[in-house]
Amino acid sequence: MASALAAKLGFNSLLRRQAKNFRVRICTMESDMEFSCEVKWKGKDLFDLVCRTLGLRETWFFGLQYNIKDTVAWLKMEKRVLDQEVPQEEPITLHFLAKFYPENAEEELVQDITQHLFFLQVKMKILEEEIHCPPEASVLLASYAVHAKYGDYDPNVHKTGFLAEEELLPKRVINLYQMTAEMWEERITACYAEHRGRTRDEAEMEYLKIAQDLDMYGVNYFLIRNKKGTDLLLGVDALGLHIYEPDNRLTPKCSFPWNEIRNISYSDKEFTIKPLDKKTNVFKFNSSRLRVNKLILQLCIGNHDLFMRRRRVDSLEVQQMKAQAREERARKQVERQRLQREKQLREEAERARDDLERRLIQLQDEAHMANEALLRSEQTADLLAEKAQIAEEEAKLLAQKAAEAETEMQRIKVTAIRGQEERQLMEQKMLEAEMLALKMAKESERRAKEAEQLRQDLQEARESERRAKHKLLEITSKPKNAQVQNISTMPPDLSFSRENLSFDFKDTDMKRLSMEIEKEKVEYMEKSKHLQEQLNELKTEIESLKMKERETPLDIIHNQNTEQGTSKHSNFKKVATSSFVL
């Protein structure tokens, strides 16, 4: 049956060679592309076509990968596509991925498209846990991934729950803590809000700068055996070769930097690593599969070539690319500053407009209150006038009664001669009448004073009415003046002309921006210190919610390395193989 399958595959390969063209599907981290290729095409022809389509010039980091049995392989550049063990189904599916990783992403990755492809691939490997990432770093990386997707944080737009459908953290990290999705989102959003002002490219680069310090970043692992038959792991990365124990992919037992390796060779299944120092033992190991041996050799050659290339003067092509990148960054910086100025002017204009509207509303409220005060003054004046009239009428009535009492007293005096008894009676009545008259006079005087007071109150009320009318007249005429004054102080017209949108890209601007870029490099160490403080703060915040029984072996090893102050770069210093018998 196996021979029949082989015959069938061979027949399919023969049919491909007889056809003029064949179809290939290229899967990138963002999208899929399909090409029609000629039968005679080599791997390089197809690879160049993909790079041109993507606009990618830093081609040396990437390759076309395909699955073969239980391992992966990379398309060879100098060999025809159909002569390689690519999948038999058509279209042939190949994956465009980073094959080699930079030592320092910020210094080496020039193009935005290169940086973006690395960002997507590293993020996928962290989420799929191919790269071990501690929880606090996972939260910070997630915040930069959110910023790269959504831009600056806006509390009016990015409300609670906007990250509910996003995959931002490894499942291992989520399961390690007694935290709800809302609690994770709250911590990610708190970090995200601090990144305000960065562009998408800057957020992606910050992501890569943090990720490249992770112990498993950029390492390809292979199962090997030493001369004694002990199972080990071989790690190949941008810095050299590392030997791990199978259950610890974080801390190598020993390392071989590329600049200290004289030669790597393999014969059949045996690999030999010869250090430059002839006193150091030669390290030999076995790998059971030929395909894996070829893959190891490819990765060793490619990483070693890039290692040496970084330590030489950049080629003319790379120098041109870096110069173009600097110009592009400077142009973007100028454009960003221009947009920032326009945004600031818009915001100032909007604030001035809002202030004017608030002032207008305030004046309207004052006018309404003045109208109400005027109305109350008019009502008070009418009431006082009515009271004054009543008081005057009461005073007249009291005066009339006083006159009648006086007349009655005179009449009593005339008739007092009628008799002693009658006179005494009359005297008594006269006394009573006098007292009544006196009382009436006092009451009349009081009423007269009250009337006088009411007249004064009426005058004051009318004076208040006059002032209220004058105040209302001032208020109703004020908004126009205020509006003219505010309009005169508003920023220039924001409907910018084409002249305002253009800018002169002078040498002085380039020099100034270049100095700013150099200044940013000098400030990197301070930012790194801030980054470490931020990571420690995040770790402290969530430490109390950790369920230690769910820690994986790699989590435990990472914690031990952290306590001992062991880092990825300090591990590399353990070069001497004499300290570890292989």
Coordinates of N, CA, C and O in Angstrom, one line a residue, residues 320-406:
Q320 N 21.2 52.6 2.5 CA 20.1 53.4 1.8 C 18.8 53.2 2.5 O 18.0 54.1 2.7
M321 N 18.5 51.9 2.8 CA 17.2 51.7 3.5 C 17.2 52.4 4.8 O 16.1 53.0 5.2
K322 N 18.3 52.4 5.6 CA 18.3 53.1 6.9 C 18.1 54.6 6.7 O 17.4 55.3 7.5
A323 N 18.8 55.1 5.6 CA 18.7 56.6 5.4 C 17.2 56.9 5.0 O 16.7 57.9 5.5
Q324 N 16.6 56.1 4.2 CA 15.2 56.3 3.8 C 14.3 56.2 5.0 O 13.4 57.0 5.1
A325 N 14.6 55.2 5.9 CA 13.8 55.1 7.1 C 13.9 56.3 8.0 O 12.9 56.7 8.6
R326 N 15.2 56.8 8.1 CA 15.3 58.0 8.9 C 14.6 59.2 8.4 O 13.9 60.0 9.1
E327 N 14.7 59.4 7.0 CA 13.9 60.4 6.4 C 12.4 60.3 6.6 O 11.7 61.2 6.8
E328 N 12.0 59.0 6.4 CA 10.6 58.8 6.6 C 10.1 59.0 8.0 O 9.0 59.6 8.3
R329 N 10.9 58.6 9.0 CA 10.6 58.9 10.4 C 10.6 60.4 10.7 O 9.7 60.9 11.4
A330 N 11.6 61.1 10.1 CA 11.6 62.5 10.3 C 10.4 63.2 9.6 O 9.8 64.1 10.2
R331 N 10.0 62.7 8.4 CA 8.8 63.3 7.8 C 7.6 63.0 8.6 O 6.7 63.9 8.8
K332 N 7.5 61.8 9.1 CA 6.3 61.5 9.9 C 6.3 62.3 11.2 O 5.2 62.7 11.7
Q333 N 7.5 62.6 11.8 CA 7.6 63.4 13.0 C 7.1 64.8 12.7 O 6.3 65.4 13.5
V334 N 7.5 65.4 11.5 CA 7.1 66.7 11.2 C 5.6 66.7 10.9 O 4.8 67.6 11.4
E335 N 5.1 65.7 10.2 CA 3.7 65.6 10.0 C 2.9 65.4 11.3 O 1.8 66.0 11.4
R336 N 3.4 64.6 12.2 CA 2.8 64.4 13.5 C 2.7 65.7 14.3 O 1.7 66.0 14.9
Q337 N 3.8 66.5 14.2 CA 3.8 67.7 14.9 C 2.8 68.7 14.3 O 2.1 69.5 15.0
R338 N 2.7 68.7 13.0 CA 1.8 69.6 12.3 C 0.4 69.2 12.7 O -0.5 70.1 13.0
L339 N 0.1 67.9 12.7 CA -1.3 67.4 13.0 C -1.5 67.8 14.5 O -2.7 68.1 14.8
Q340 N -0.5 67.7 15.3 CA -0.7 68.0 16.7 C -1.0 69.5 16.9 O -1.9 69.8 17.7
R341 N -0.3 70.3 16.1 CA -0.6 71.8 16.2 C -2.1 72.0 15.7 O -2.8 72.8 16.3
E342 N -2.4 71.4 14.6 CA -3.8 71.6 14.1 C -4.8 71.1 15.2 O -5.8 71.7 15.4
K343 N -4.5 69.9 15.8 CA -5.4 69.4 16.8 C -5.5 70.4 18.0 O -6.6 70.6 18.5
Q344 N -4.4 70.9 18.3 CA -4.4 71.9 19.5 C -5.2 73.1 19.1 O -5.9 73.6 20.0
L345 N -5.0 73.6 17.9 CA -5.8 74.8 17.5 C -7.3 74.5 17.5 O -8.1 75.3 17.9
R346 N -7.6 73.3 17.0 CA -9.0 72.9 16.9 C -9.6 72.8 18.4 O -10.7 73.3 18.6
E347 N -8.8 72.2 19.3 CA -9.3 72.1 20.6 C -9.4 73.5 21.3 O -10.4 73.7 22.0
E348 N -8.4 74.4 21.0 CA -8.6 75.7 21.5 C -9.8 76.4 21.0 O -10.5 77.2 21.7
A349 N -10.0 76.3 19.7 CA -11.2 76.9 19.1 C -12.5 76.3 19.7 O -13.5 77.1 20.0
E350 N -12.5 75.0 19.9 CA -13.7 74.4 20.5 C -13.9 74.9 21.9 O -15.0 75.1 22.3
R351 N -12.8 75.0 22.7 CA -12.9 75.5 24.0 C -13.4 76.9 24.0 O -14.3 77.3 24.9
A352 N -12.9 77.8 23.1 CA -13.4 79.2 23.0 C -14.9 79.2 22.7 O -15.6 80.0 23.2
R353 N -15.3 78.3 21.7 CA -16.7 78.3 21.4 C -17.5 77.8 22.6 O -18.6 78.4 22.8
D354 N -17.0 76.8 23.3 CA -17.8 76.3 24.5 C -17.9 77.4 25.5 O -18.9 77.6 26.2
D355 N -16.7 78.2 25.7 CA -16.8 79.3 26.7 C -17.8 80.3 26.3 O -18.5 80.9 27.1
L356 N -17.8 80.6 25.0 CA -18.7 81.6 24.5 C -20.2 81.2 24.7 O -21.0 82.0 25.1
E357 N -20.4 79.9 24.4 CA -21.8 79.4 24.6 C -22.1 79.4 26.1 O -23.3 79.8 26.4
R358 N -21.2 79.0 26.9 CA -21.5 79.1 28.4 C -21.7 80.5 28.8 O -22.6 80.7 29.6
R359 N -20.9 81.5 28.3 CA -21.1 82.9 28.7 C -22.5 83.4 28.2 O -23.2 84.1 28.9
L360 N -22.9 83.0 27.0 CA -24.2 83.4 26.5 C -25.3 82.8 27.3 O -26.3 83.5 27.6
I361 N -25.2 81.5 27.7 CA -26.2 80.9 28.6 C -26.2 81.7 29.9 O -27.3 81.9 30.4
Q362 N -25.1 82.0 30.4 CA -25.0 82.7 31.7 C -25.7 84.1 31.6 O -26.5 84.5 32.5
L363 N -25.4 84.8 30.5 CA -26.1 86.1 30.3 C -27.6 86.0 30.1 O -28.3 86.8 30.6
Q364 N -28.0 84.9 29.4 CA -29.4 84.7 29.3 C -30.1 84.4 30.6 O -31.2 84.9 30.9
D365 N -29.4 83.6 31.5 CA -29.9 83.4 32.8 C -30.0 84.7 33.6 O -30.9 84.9 34.3
E366 N -28.9 85.5 33.5 CA -28.9 86.8 34.2 C -30.1 87.7 33.7 O -30.7 88.4 34.5
A367 N -30.3 87.7 32.4 CA -31.4 88.5 31.9 C -32.7 88.0 32.4 O -33.6 88.8 32.7
H368 N -32.9 86.7 32.4 CA -34.1 86.1 32.9 C -34.3 86.5 34.4 O -35.4 86.9 34.8
M369 N -33.2 86.4 35.2 CA -33.3 86.8 36.6 C -33.7 88.3 36.7 O -34.5 88.7 37.6
A370 N -33.1 89.1 35.9 CA -33.4 90.6 35.9 C -34.8 90.8 35.6 O -35.5 91.7 36.2
N371 N -35.3 90.1 34.6 CA -36.8 90.3 34.3 C -37.7 89.9 35.4 O -38.6 90.6 35.7
E372 N -37.3 88.8 36.1 CA -38.1 88.4 37.2 C -38.0 89.4 38.4 O -39.0 89.7 39.0
A373 N -36.8 89.9 38.6 CA -36.6 91.0 39.6 C -37.4 92.2 39.3 O -38.1 92.8 40.2
L374 N -37.4 92.6 38.0 CA -38.2 93.8 37.6 C -39.7 93.5 37.8 O -40.4 94.4 38.3
L375 N -40.1 92.3 37.5 CA -41.6 92.0 37.7 C -41.9 92.1 39.2 O -43.0 92.6 39.5
R376 N -41.0 91.5 40.0 CA -41.3 91.6 41.4 C -41.3 93.0 42.0 O -42.1 93.4 42.8
S377 N -40.4 93.9 41.4 CA -40.3 95.3 41.8 C -41.6 96.0 41.5 O -42.1 96.8 42.2
E378 N -42.1 95.7 40.2 CA -43.3 96.3 39.8 C -44.5 95.9 40.7 O -45.3 96.7 41.1
Q379 N -44.5 94.6 41.0 CA -45.6 94.1 41.9 C -45.5 94.8 43.3 O -46.5 95.2 43.9
T380 N -44.3 94.9 43.8 CA -44.1 95.5 45.1 C -44.5 97.0 45.1 O -45.2 97.5 46.1
A381 N -44.2 97.7 44.0 CA -44.5 99.1 43.9 C -46.0 99.3 43.9 O -46.6 100.2 44.5
D382 N -46.7 98.4 43.1 CA -48.2 98.5 43.1 C -48.8 98.2 44.5 O -49.7 98.9 44.9
L383 N -48.3 97.2 45.2 CA -48.8 96.9 46.5 C -48.6 98.1 47.5 O -49.5 98.4 48.2
L384 N -47.4 98.7 47.4 CA -47.1 99.8 48.3 C -48.0 101.0 48.0 O -48.4 101.7 48.9
A385 N -48.2 101.2 46.7 CA -49.1 102.3 46.3 C -50.5 102.1 46.8 O -51.2 103.1 47.3
E386 N -50.9 100.9 46.7 CA -52.3 100.6 47.2 C -52.3 100.7 48.8 O -53.3 101.3 49.3
K387 N -51.3 100.3 49.5 CA -51.3 100.5 50.9 C -51.2 102.0 51.3 O -51.9 102.4 52.3
A388 N -50.5 102.7 50.6 CA -50.4 104.2 50.8 C -51.7 104.9 50.7 O -52.1 105.7 51.5
Q389 N -52.5 104.5 49.6 CA -53.8 105.1 49.4 C -54.7 104.7 50.5 O -55.5 105.6 51.0
I390 N -54.7 103.5 51.0 CA -55.6 103.0 52.1 C -55.2 103.8 53.4 O -56.1 104.3 54.1
A391 N -53.9 104.0 53.6 CA -53.5 104.7 54.8 C -53.9 106.2 54.8 O -54.3 106.8 55.8
E392 N -53.9 106.8 53.6 CA -54.3 108.2 53.4 C -55.8 108.3 53.7 O -56.3 109.2 54.4
E393 N -56.6 107.3 53.2 CA -58.0 107.3 53.4 C -58.3 107.2 54.9 O -59.2 107.8 55.5
E394 N -57.6 106.2 55.6 CA -57.8 106.0 57.0 C -57.4 107.3 57.8 O -58.1 107.6 58.8
A395 N -56.4 108.0 57.4 CA -56.0 109.2 58.1 C -57.1 110.3 58.0 O -57.4 111.0 58.9
K396 N -57.6 110.4 56.7 CA -58.7 111.4 56.5 C -59.9 111.1 57.4 O -60.6 112.0 58.0
L397 N -60.3 109.8 57.5 CA -61.4 109.4 58.3 C -61.2 109.7 59.8 O -62.1 110.2 60.5
L398 N -59.9 109.4 60.2 CA -59.6 109.7 61.6 C -59.7 111.2 61.9 O -60.1 111.7 63.0
A399 N -59.2 112.0 61.0 CA -59.3 113.5 61.1 C -60.7 113.9 61.2 O -61.0 114.8 62.0
Q400 N -61.5 113.3 60.4 CA -63.0 113.7 60.4 C -63.6 113.4 61.7 O -64.4 114.1 62.3
K401 N -63.2 112.2 62.2 CA -63.8 111.8 63.5 C -63.3 112.7 64.7 O -64.0 113.0 65.6
A402 N -62.0 113.1 64.6 CA -61.5 114.0 65.6 C -62.2 115.3 65.6 O -62.5 115.9 66.6
A403 N -62.5 115.8 64.3 CA -63.3 117.1 64.2 C -64.7 116.9 64.8 O -65.2 117.8 65.5
E404 N -65.3 115.8 64.6 CA -66.6 115.6 65.1 C -66.6 115.5 66.6 O -67.5 116.0 67.4
A405 N -65.5 114.9 67.2 CA -65.4 114.8 68.6 C -65.2 116.2 69.2 O -65.7 116.6 70.3
E406 N -64.4 117.1 68.5 CA -64.2 118.5 69.0 C -65.5 119.2 69.0 O -65.9 120.0 70.0

